[in-house]
Coordinates of C-alpha atoms and ligand atoms in Angstrom, one line a residue:
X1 CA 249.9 108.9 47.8
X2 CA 250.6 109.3 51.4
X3 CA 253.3 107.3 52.2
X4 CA 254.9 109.4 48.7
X5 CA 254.1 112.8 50.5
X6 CA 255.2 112.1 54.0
X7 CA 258.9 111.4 52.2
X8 CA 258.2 114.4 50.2
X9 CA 257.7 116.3 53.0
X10 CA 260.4 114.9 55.1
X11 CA 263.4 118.0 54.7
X12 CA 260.4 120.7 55.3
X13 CA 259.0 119.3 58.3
X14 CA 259.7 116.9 61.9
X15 CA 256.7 114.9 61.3
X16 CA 256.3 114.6 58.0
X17 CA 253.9 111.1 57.8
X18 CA 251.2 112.6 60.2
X19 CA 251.4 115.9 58.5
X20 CA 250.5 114.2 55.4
X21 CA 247.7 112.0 57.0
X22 CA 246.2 116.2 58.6
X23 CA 246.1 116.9 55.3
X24 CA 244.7 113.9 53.6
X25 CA 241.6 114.4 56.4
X26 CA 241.3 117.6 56.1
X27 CA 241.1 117.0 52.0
X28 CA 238.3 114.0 52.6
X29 CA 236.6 115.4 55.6
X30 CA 237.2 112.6 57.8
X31 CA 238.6 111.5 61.0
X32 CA 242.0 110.1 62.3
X33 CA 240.0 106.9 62.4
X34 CA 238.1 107.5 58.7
X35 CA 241.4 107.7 57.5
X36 CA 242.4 104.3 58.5
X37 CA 239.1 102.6 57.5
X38 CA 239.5 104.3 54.2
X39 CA 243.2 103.7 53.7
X40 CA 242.6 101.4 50.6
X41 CA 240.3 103.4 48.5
X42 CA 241.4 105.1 45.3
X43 CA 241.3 109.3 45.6
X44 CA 239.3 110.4 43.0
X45 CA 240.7 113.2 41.0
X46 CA 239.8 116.8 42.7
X47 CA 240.1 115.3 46.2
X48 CA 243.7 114.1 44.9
X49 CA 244.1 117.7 42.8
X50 CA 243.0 119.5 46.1
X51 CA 245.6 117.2 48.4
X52 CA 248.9 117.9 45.8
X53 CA 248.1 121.7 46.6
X54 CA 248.1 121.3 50.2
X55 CA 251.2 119.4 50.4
X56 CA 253.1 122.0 47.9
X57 CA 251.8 124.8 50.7
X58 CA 253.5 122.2 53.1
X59 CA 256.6 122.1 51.3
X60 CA 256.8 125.9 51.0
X61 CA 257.1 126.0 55.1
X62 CA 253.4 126.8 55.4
X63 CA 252.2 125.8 59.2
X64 CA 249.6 122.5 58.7
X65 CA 247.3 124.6 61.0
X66 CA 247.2 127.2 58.5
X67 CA 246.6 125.0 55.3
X68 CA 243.4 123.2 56.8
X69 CA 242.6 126.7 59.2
X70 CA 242.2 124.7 62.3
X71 CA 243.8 123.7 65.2
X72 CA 242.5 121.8 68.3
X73 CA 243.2 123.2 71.8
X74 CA 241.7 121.7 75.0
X75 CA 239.5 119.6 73.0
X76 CA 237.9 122.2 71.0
X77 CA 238.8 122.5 67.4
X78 CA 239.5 126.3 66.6
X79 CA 240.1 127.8 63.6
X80 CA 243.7 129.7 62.9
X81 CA 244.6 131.9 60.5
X82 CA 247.5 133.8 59.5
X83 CA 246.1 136.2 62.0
X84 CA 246.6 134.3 65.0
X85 CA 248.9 132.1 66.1
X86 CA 248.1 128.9 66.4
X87 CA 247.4 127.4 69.9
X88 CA 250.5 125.2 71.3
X89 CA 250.2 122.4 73.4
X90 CA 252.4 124.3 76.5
X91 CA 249.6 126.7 77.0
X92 CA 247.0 123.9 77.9
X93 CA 249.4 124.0 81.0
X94 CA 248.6 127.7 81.7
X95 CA 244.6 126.7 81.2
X96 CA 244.7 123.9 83.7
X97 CA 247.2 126.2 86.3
X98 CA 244.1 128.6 86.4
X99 CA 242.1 126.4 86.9
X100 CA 243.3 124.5 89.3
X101 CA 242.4 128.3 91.0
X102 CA 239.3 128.8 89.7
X103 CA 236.4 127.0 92.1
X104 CA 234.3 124.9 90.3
X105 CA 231.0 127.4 90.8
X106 CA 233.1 130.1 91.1
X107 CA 231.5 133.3 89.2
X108 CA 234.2 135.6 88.6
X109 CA 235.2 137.7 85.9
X110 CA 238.5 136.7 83.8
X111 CA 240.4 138.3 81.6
X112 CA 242.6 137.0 79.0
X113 CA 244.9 139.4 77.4
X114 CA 246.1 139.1 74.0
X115 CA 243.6 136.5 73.2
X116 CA 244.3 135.7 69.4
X117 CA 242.4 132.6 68.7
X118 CA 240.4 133.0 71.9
X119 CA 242.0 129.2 73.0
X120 CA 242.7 130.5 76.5
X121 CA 239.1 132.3 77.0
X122 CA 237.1 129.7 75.3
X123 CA 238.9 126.7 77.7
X124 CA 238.2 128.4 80.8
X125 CA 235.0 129.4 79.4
X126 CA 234.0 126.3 78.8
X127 CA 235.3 124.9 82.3
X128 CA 233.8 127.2 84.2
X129 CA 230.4 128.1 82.4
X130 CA 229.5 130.1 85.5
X131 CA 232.4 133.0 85.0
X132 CA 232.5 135.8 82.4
X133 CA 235.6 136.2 80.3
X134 CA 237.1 139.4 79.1
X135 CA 239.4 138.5 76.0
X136 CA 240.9 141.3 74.7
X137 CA 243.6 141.6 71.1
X138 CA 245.0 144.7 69.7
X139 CA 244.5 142.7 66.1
X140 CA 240.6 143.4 65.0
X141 CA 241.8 140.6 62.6
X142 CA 242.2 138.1 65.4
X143 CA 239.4 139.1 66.7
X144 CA 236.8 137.8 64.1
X145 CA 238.4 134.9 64.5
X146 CA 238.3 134.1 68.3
X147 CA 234.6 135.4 67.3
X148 CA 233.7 132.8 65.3
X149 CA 235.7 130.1 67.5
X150 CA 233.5 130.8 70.4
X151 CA 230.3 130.7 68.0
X152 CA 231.9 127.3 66.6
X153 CA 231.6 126.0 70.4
X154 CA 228.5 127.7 71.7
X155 CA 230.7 129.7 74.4
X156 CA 228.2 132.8 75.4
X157 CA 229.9 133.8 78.4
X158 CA 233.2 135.6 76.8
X159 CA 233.2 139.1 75.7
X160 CA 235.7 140.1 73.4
X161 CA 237.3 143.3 73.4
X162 CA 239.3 145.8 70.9
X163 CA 242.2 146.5 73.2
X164 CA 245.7 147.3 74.2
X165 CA 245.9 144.3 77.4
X166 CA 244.2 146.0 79.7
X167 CA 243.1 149.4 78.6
X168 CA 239.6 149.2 78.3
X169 CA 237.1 150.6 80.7
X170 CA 236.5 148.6 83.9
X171 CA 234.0 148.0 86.3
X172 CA 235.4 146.0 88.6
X173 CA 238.7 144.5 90.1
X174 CA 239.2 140.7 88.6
X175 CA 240.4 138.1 90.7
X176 CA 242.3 136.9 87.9
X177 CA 244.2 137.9 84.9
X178 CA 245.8 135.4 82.0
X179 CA 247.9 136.1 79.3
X180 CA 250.2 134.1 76.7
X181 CA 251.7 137.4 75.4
X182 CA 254.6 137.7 72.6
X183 CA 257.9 136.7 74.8
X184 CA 260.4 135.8 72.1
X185 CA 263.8 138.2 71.6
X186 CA 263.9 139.9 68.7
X187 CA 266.4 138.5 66.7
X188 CA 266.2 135.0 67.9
X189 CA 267.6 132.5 65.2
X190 CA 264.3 130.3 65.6
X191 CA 262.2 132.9 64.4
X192 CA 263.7 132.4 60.7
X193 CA 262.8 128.3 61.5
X194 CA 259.6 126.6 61.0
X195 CA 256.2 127.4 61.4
X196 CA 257.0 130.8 63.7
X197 CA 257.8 132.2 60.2
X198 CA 254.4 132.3 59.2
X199 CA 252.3 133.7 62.5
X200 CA 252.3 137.3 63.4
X201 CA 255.6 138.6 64.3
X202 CA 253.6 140.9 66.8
X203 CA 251.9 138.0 68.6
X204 CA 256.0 136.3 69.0
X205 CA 258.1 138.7 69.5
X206 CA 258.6 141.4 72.0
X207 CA 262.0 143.4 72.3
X208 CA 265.6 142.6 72.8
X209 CA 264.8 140.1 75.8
X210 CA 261.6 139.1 75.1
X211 CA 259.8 140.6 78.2
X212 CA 258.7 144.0 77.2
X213 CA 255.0 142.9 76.9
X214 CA 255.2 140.7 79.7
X215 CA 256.3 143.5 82.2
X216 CA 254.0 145.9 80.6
X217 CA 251.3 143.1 81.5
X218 CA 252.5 142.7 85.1
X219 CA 252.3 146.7 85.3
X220 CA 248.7 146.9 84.3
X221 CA 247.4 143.8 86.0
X222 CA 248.5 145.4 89.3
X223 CA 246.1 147.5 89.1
X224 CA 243.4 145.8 88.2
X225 CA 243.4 142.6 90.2
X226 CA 241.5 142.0 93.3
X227 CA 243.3 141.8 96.8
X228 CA 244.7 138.6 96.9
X229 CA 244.0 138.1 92.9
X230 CA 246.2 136.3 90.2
X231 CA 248.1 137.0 87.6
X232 CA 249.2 133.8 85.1
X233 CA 251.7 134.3 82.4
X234 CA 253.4 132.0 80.2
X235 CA 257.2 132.5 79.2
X236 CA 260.2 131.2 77.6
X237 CA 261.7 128.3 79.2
X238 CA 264.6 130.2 79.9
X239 CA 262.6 133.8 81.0
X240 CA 261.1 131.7 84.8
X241 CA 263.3 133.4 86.7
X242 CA 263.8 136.6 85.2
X243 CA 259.6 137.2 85.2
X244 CA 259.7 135.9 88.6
X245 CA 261.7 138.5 90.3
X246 CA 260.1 141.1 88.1
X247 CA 257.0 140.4 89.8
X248 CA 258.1 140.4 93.7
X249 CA 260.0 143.5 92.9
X250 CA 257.3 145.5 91.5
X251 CA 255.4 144.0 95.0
X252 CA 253.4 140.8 93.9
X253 CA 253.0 138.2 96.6
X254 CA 255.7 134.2 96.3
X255 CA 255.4 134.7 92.0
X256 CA 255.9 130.7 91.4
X257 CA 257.4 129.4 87.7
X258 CA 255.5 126.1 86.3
X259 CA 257.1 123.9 84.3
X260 CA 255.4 122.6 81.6
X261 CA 255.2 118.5 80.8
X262 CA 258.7 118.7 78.7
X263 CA 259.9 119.9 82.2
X264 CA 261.0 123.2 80.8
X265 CA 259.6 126.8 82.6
X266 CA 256.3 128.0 81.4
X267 CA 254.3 129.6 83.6
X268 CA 254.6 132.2 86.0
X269 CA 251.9 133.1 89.1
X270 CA 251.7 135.3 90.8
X271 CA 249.4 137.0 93.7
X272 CA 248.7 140.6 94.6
X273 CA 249.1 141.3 98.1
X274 CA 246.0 142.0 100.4
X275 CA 245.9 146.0 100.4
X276 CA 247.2 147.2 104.0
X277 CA 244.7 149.3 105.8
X278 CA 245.6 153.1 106.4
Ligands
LIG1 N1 255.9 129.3 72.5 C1 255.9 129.9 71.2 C2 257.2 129.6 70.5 O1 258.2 129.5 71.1 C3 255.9 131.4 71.3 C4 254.5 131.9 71.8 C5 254.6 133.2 72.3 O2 255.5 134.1 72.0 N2 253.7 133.5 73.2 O3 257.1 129.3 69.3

């Protein structure tokens, strides 16, 4: 049955065997490993009822993530719904860029803007169990779901937060603020392709360039980040530059672009200056 649905699945999908295998654990409730042992048993009849649906979801376009509601991020498995997009393996490059500047008994406050699942809070959360997050989402929806990912993984130090990025009441400047925002152009052929189809359109896209959110964020951030405090923000891999000099002109401090491990631009960082004294 699975060697029949990964070539079902092949037109619909770029890895169409280990999409099938997702679904055939998800359907039996094992492991990677539990699917191997178990490889020669017989499916009895709902398990195999319950497996045909998934792969007809699959064949309709539907986003594996979204069939078995999870996804795993940083080594945490979150769950995804259609109101989140699902976590992708570039931003775990934006996680370890932050904290690469985080001290390891540092105790700062963090926020994460646009937080969807909560994969960027909950990581650094987790890392750094001495810091409080701030996660904030304009989708209630989303949410309840970062909610109940950092219940899932006992993470007490993140508050979340009904918000526009950063316009919540504050009670303090934040040494560091993190964001994998919308930063696709509207009208981008890929956004009729694959799984993008299914996630939010507001947590992809973001006007004719892509950067509207992403210079709204650098706006904001400048005004709430400590003297010498940092601002990270993924990108397109063709957007480095462009977000870059956006930053030094509106006056933060040597923004650097990150590649991430396909060796394409990901990240951009950049520090606020040290206030000059009157
Ligand atoms: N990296 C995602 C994609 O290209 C987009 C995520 C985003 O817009 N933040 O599919």
């Amino acid at each position: 049955m699975l060697r029949l649905a990964g070539h079902e699945l092949e037109p619909v999908s770029d890895t169409p065997q280990l999409d099938a295998e997702v679904l055939m654990c998800q359907v039996l409730r094992v492991s990677a490993a539990g699917l191997i042992a178990r490889g020669r048993e017989r499916l009895d009849e709902v398990s195999a009822r319950t497996f045909r649906r998934h792969i007809a979801r699959r064949l309709r376009g539907e986003p594996v993530a979204y069939i078995t509601g999870e996804r795993e991020f940083w080594s945490m498995r979150l769950r995804v719904t259609p109101d989140t997009l699902i976590p992708r393996p570039e931003t775990e490059r934006l996680v370890e860029l932050a904290l690469e500047r985080i001290p390891a008994h540092a105790d700062w406050t963090i926020v994460d803007l646009g937080t969807g699942s909560g994969a960027i809070a909950l990581a650094i959360a987790s890392e750094r169990p001495q810091c409080r997050l701030i996660a904030t989402d304009h989708s209630a929806a989303a949410l309840v779901v970062a909610k109940q990912n950092a219940q899932r993984h006992r993470v007490e130090n993140v508050r979340f937060i009904h918000a526009d990025w950063l316009d919540f009441p504050h009670d303090c400047q934040y040494p560091m603020i993190l964001s994998n925002p919308p930063y696709i152009e509207a009208g981008d052929p890929h956004l009729q392709q694959g799984d993008v189809r299914f996630e939010p359109e507001t947590a992809l896209v973001s006007g004719g360039q892509g950067l509207d959110d992403i210079q709204e964020i650098a706006k904001q951030s400048l005004l709430r980040l400590a003297d010498n405090g940092y601002l990270l923000v993924e990108c397109g891999h063709e957007q480095g530059e462009a977000v870059a000099d956006y930053m030094l002109r509106l006056g933060y401090n040597d923004a650097v672009i990150k590649e991430d491990i396909g060796g394409r631009d990901r990240v951009v960082i950049a520090q606020k200056p040290v206030a000059e004294e009157a």
